[in-house]
XYZ file of C-alpha atoms in Angstrom:
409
model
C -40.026 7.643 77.159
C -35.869 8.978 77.156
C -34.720 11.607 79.299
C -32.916 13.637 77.994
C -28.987 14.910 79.443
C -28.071 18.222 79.306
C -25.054 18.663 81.421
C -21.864 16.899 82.769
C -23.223 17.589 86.485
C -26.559 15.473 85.224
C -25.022 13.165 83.994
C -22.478 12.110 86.807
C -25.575 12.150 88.891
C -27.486 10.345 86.540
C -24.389 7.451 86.490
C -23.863 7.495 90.232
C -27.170 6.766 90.894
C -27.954 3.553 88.006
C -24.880 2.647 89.275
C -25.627 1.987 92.978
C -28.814 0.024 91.523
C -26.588 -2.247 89.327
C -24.217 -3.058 92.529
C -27.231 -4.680 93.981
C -27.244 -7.885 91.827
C -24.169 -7.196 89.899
C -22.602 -10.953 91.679
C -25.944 -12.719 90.797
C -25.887 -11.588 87.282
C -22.466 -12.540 86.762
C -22.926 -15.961 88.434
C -26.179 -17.196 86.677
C -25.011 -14.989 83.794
C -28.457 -13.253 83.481
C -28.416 -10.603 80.906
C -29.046 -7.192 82.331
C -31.875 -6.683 79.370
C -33.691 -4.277 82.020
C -30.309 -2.624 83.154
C -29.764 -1.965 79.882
C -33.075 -0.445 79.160
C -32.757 1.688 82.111
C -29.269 3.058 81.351
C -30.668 3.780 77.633
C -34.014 5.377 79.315
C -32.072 8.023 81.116
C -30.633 9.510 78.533
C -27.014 8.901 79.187
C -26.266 7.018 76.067
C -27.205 10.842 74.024
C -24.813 12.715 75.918
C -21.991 12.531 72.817
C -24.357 13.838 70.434
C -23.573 17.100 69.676
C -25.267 19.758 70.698
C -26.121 21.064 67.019
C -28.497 17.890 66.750
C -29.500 18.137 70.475
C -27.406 16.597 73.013
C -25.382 17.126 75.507
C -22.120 17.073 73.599
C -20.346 15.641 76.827
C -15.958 15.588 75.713
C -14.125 12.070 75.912
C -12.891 12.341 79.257
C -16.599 13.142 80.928
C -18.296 10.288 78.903
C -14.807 7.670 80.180
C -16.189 8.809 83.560
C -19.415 8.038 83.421
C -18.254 4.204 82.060
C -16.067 4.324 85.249
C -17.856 4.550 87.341
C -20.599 1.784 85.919
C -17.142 -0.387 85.910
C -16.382 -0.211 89.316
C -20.180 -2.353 90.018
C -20.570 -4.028 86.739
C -17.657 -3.733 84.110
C -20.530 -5.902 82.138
C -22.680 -3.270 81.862
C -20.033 -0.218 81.392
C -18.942 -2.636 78.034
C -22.121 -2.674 76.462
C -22.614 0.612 75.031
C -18.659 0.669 74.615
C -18.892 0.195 70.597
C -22.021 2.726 71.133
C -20.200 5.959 72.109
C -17.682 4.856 69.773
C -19.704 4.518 66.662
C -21.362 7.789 67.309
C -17.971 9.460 67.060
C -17.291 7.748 63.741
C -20.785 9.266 62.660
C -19.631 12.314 63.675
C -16.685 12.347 62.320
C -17.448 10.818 58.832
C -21.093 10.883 58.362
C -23.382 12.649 55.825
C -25.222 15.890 57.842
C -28.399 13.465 56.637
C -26.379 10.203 58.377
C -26.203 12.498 61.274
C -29.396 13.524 61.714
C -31.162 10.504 61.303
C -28.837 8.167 63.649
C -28.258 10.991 66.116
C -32.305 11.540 66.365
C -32.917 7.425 66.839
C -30.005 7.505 69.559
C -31.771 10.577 71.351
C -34.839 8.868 71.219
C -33.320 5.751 72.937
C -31.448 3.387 70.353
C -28.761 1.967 71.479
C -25.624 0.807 68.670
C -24.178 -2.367 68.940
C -20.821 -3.260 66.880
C -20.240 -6.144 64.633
C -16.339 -5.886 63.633
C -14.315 -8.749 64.312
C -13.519 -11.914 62.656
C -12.294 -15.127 62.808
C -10.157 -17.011 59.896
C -8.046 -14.682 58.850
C -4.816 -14.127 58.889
C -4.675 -11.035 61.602
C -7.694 -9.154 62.958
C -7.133 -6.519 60.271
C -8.355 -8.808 57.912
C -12.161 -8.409 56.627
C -14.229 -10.899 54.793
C -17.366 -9.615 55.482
C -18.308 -7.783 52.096
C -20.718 -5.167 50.934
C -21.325 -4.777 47.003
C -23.570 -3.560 45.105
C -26.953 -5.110 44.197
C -28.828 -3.486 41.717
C -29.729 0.071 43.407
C -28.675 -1.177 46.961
C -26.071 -3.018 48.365
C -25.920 -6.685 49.986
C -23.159 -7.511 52.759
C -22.369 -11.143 53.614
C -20.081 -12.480 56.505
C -20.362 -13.630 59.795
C -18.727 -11.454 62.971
C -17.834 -12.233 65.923
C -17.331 -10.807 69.614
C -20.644 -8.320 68.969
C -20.503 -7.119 72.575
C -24.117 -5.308 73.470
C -25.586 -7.075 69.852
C -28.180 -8.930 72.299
C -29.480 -5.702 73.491
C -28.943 -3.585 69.965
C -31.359 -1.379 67.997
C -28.807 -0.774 65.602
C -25.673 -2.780 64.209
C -22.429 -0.888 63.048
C -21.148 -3.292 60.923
C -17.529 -3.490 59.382
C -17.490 -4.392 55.882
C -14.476 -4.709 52.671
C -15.505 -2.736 49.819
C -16.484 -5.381 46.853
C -16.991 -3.422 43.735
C -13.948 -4.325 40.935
C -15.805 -3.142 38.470
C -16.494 0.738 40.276
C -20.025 0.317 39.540
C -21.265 1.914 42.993
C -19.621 5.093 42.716
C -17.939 4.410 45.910
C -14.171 4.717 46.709
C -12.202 1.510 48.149
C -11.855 0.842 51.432
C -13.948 -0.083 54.475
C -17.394 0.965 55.271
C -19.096 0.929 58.414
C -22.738 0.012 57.311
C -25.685 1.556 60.034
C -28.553 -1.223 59.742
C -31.372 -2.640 61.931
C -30.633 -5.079 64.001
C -33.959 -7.168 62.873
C -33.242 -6.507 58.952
C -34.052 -9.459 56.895
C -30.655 -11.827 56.483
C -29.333 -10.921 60.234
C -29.057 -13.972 62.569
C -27.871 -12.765 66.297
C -26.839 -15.643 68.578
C -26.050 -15.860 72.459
C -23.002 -17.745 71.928
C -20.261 -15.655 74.172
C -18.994 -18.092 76.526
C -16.314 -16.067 78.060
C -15.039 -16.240 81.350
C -15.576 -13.506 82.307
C -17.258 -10.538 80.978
C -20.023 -13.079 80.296
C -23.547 -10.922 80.431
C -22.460 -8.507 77.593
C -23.687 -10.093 75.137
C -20.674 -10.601 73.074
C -22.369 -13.109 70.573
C -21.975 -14.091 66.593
C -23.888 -11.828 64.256
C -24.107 -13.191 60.457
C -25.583 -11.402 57.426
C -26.814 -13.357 55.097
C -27.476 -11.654 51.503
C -28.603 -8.516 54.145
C -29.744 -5.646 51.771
C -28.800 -1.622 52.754
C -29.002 1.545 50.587
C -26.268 4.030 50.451
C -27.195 6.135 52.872
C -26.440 3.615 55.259
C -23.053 3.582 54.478
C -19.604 5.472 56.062
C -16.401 5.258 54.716
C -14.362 4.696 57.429
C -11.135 6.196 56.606
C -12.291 9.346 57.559
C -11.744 8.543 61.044
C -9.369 6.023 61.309
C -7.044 7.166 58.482
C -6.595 10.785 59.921
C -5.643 12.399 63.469
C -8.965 12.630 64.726
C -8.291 11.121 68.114
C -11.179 8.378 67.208
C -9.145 5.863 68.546
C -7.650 7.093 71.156
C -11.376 8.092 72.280
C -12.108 4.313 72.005
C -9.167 3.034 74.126
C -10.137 5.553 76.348
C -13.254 3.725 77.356
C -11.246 0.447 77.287
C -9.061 1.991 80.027
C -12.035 3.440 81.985
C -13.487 -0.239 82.518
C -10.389 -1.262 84.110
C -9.662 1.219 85.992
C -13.382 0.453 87.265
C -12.668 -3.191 87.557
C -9.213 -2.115 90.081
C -11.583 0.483 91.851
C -14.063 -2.013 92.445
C -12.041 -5.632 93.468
C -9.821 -3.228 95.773
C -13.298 -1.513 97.493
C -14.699 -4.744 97.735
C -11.411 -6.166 99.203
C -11.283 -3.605 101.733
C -15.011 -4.414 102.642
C -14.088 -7.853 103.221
C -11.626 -7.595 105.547
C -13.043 -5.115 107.428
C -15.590 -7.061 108.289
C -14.899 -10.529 107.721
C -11.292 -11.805 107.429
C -9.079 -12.845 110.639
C -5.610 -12.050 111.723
C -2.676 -14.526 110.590
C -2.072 -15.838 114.020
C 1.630 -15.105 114.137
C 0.709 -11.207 113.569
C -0.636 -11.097 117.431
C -2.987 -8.870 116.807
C -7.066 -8.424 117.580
C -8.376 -7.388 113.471
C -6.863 -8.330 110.339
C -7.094 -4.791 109.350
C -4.221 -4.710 111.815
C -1.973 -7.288 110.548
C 1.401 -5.153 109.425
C 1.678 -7.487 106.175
C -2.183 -6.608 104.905
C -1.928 -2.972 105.691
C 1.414 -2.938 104.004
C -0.561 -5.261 100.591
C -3.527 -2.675 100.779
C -0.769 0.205 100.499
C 0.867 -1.541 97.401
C -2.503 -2.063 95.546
C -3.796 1.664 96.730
C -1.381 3.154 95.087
C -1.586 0.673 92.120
C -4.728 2.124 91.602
C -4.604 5.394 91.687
C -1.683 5.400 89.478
C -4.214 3.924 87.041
C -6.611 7.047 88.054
C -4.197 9.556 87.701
C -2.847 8.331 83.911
C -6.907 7.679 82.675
C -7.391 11.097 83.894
C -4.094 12.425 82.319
C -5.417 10.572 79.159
C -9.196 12.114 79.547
C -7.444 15.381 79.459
C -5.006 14.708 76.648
C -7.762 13.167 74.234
C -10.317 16.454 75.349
C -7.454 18.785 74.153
C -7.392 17.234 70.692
C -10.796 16.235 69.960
C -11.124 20.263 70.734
C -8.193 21.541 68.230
C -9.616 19.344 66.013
C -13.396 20.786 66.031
C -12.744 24.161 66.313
C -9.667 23.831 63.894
C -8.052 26.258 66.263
C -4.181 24.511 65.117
C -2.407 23.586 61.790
C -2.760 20.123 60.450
C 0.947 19.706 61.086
C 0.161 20.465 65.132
C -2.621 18.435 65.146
C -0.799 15.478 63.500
C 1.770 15.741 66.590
C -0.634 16.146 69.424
C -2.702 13.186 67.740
C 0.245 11.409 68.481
C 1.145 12.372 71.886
C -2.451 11.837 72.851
C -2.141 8.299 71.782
C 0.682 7.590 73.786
C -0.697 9.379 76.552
C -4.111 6.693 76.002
C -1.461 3.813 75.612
C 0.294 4.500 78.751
C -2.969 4.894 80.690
C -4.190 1.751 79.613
C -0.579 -0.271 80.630
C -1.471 0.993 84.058
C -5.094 0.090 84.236
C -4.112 -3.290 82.908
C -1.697 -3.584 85.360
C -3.811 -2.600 88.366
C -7.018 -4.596 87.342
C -5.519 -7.657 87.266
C -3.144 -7.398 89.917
C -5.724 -6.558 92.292
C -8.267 -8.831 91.380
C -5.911 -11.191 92.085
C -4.637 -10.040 95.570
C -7.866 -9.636 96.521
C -7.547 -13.181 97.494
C -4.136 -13.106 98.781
C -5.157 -10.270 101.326
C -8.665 -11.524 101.932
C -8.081 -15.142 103.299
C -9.676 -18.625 102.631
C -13.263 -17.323 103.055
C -13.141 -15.081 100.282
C -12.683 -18.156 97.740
C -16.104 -19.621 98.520
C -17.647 -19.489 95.829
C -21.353 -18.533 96.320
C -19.483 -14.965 97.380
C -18.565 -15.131 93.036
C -15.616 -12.401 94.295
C -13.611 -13.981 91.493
C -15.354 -12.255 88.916
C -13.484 -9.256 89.444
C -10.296 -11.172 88.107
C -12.168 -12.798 85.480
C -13.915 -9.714 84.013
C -10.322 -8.286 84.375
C -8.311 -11.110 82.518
C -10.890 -11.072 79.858
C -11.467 -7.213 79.193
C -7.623 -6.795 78.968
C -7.238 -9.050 76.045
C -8.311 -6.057 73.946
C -5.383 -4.643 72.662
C -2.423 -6.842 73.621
C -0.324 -4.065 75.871
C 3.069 -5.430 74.469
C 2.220 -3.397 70.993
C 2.007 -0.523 73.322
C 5.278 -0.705 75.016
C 6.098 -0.818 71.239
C 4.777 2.241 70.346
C 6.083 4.355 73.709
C 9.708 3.114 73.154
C 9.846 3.973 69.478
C 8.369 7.353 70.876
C 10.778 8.143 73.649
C 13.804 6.867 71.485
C 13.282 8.476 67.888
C 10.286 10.457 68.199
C 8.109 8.167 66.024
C 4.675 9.153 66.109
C 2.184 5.917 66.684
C 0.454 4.278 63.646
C -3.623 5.769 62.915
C -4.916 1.950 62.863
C -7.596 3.281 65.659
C -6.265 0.918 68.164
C -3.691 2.501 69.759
């Protein structure tokens, strides 16, 4: 049976608590890479991936910001698990943003009742990852996608599949308009083949596999046009690169904590610092400072960004600005998201990788698997390369240029 969320308050508790039962074998999972199939089913059974459904079709309705802080603060014990239901939240906001009342109901209803969404979006082959070969055309009264994806983080553990698709229809025989459809499908429908083929190096329980559809049949109802979201200021992607940035600001939290605990309680004075603790050597105390306030610089922008994305997704659903003010604070909401997720980029992998440097030999032994903090870090900040979002700031700051509504920004 779900539980059901009905507040913030719940569901902070709700996080804190799954989240000091994850730190428990959150090393051992990593280093056998174990799936967490029973994390997962816990996480789902609380209720906590309902909270963005709105309240019209009975959830919780949490904003951007609380729902980044709940992922946080799974991050700073298992990024891993704070990934999986990453492309979850974030489909639900497409749904809510572009689907049918009926799309709504029906997908909103499964997630309350304990689904969990999975994404299958990028590809290999083509010439950028804008590109999209998968296809869905029509087939008599229904449609039929074909295509392999790739990178399907939380497929493994999926109810449901959010699949990207390129429209295929030259003839205009569906009745549909061109573009790209996000098609909402069972993740045991006839034609799909789901295989546990991540091999990252880090990140590596999230089951980031291949999915490939294979003549996979879908009515119309299963359908959403994806411009919708993407195409307009909605803040849908700055909602989704919010979530990036709260799983590595999670990842910093945690490799700094965890640093900390180590030399507390394990690491010796460099002899030349002629003192009794290594928690008294001046040149550790003065590396801790550095990476402290690494960190909560990352803090403060996510929860500069948390606010910034709240106050739009807000204007937006209450329509309580012009389309002309909401096009600008679209854009300085992005940049806002951008900048937050330099700084958590920044901070995650810089203290990941001091937490070595400050630690001492012992830490690198590797039954202790403390080098999965920089792992999971190097690998979750390939999302996004952060040199497109220097880009964007500096075009900002110099001509006022507002940044591009690709969704990845």
């Amino acid at each position: 049976m779900t539980g059901r969320i009905t507040s913030a308050h719940q569901a902070v508790e709700v996080a804190e608590r799954l989240a000091a039962e994850f730190a428990v074998d959150a090393a051992a999972r990593d280093s056998a890479r174990k799936l967490p199939h029973d994390e997962v089913g816990r996480l789902s059974a609380t209720g906590l991936l309902g909270v963005t459904v709105p309240a019209e079709f009975g959830g919780a309705d949490l904003l951007p910001a609380q729902v980044a802080d709940i992922v946080r603060r799974l991050a700073v014990v298992d990024p891993n698990i704070a990934q999986i239901p990453h492309s979850h939240f974030v489909y639900l906001n497409l749904l809510r943003l572009a689907g049918t009342h009926a799309q709504r109901e029906r997908y909103f209803g499964q997630v309350l009742e304990g689904a969990r969404i999975a994404n299958a979006q990028s590809e290999r082959g083509g010439a950028t990852i804008a590109d999209i070969a998968t296809t869905v055309r029509p087939a008599g009264n229904e449609f039929r996608i074909d295509g392999a994806k790739f990178y399907c983080t939380g497929s493994l553990f999926a109810d449901i599949l959010a699949v990207l698709t390129r429209l295929d229809d030259p003839d205009g025989s569906s009745g549909l308009a061109p573009g790209e459809y996000i098609a909402f499908l069972a993740a045991d429908t006839a034609g799909v083949t789901i295989v546990d083929d991540w091999n990252g190096l880090g990140q590596r329980t999230t089951g980031s596999g291949t999915v490939a559809f294979e003549n996979v049949r879908v009515s119309g109802d299963q359908l959403i046009a994806r411009a919708a979201a993407t195409q307009a200021p909605t803040g849908y992607g700055a909602f989704a690169q919010l979530l990036h940035v709260a799983i590595d600001v999670g990842i910093a939290r945690g490799a700094l904590d965890t640093a900390a605990e180590f030399v507390r309680t394990k690491s010796r004075p460099w002899f030349e610092a002629g003192v009794d603790k290594a928690t008294e050597d001046p040149l550790v105390v003065q590396r801790f400072g550095e990476l402290a306030v690494a960190v909560a610089a990352a803090e403060a922008t996510f929860d500069a960004a948390g606010r910034a994305v709240d106050r739009l997704v807000e204007l937006t659903t209450t329509r309580a600005a012009d389309p002309q003010s909401i096009a600008a604070l679209a854009g300085e909401t992005s940049i806002a998201v951008a900048t937050a997720k330099i700084t958590a980029d920044r901070a995650a992998n810089e203290v990941s990788s001091a937490l070595f440097e400050v630690s001492g030999t012992r830490s690198a032994a590797a039954d202790l698997n403390l080098d999965r903090f920089w792992r999971n870090a190097r690998t979750h900040t390939l999302h996004d390369p952060v040199r497109w979002k220097y880009q964007h700031i500096g075009r900002s700051v110099l001509g006022g240029a507002p940044p591009p509504l690709h969704g990845v920004i």
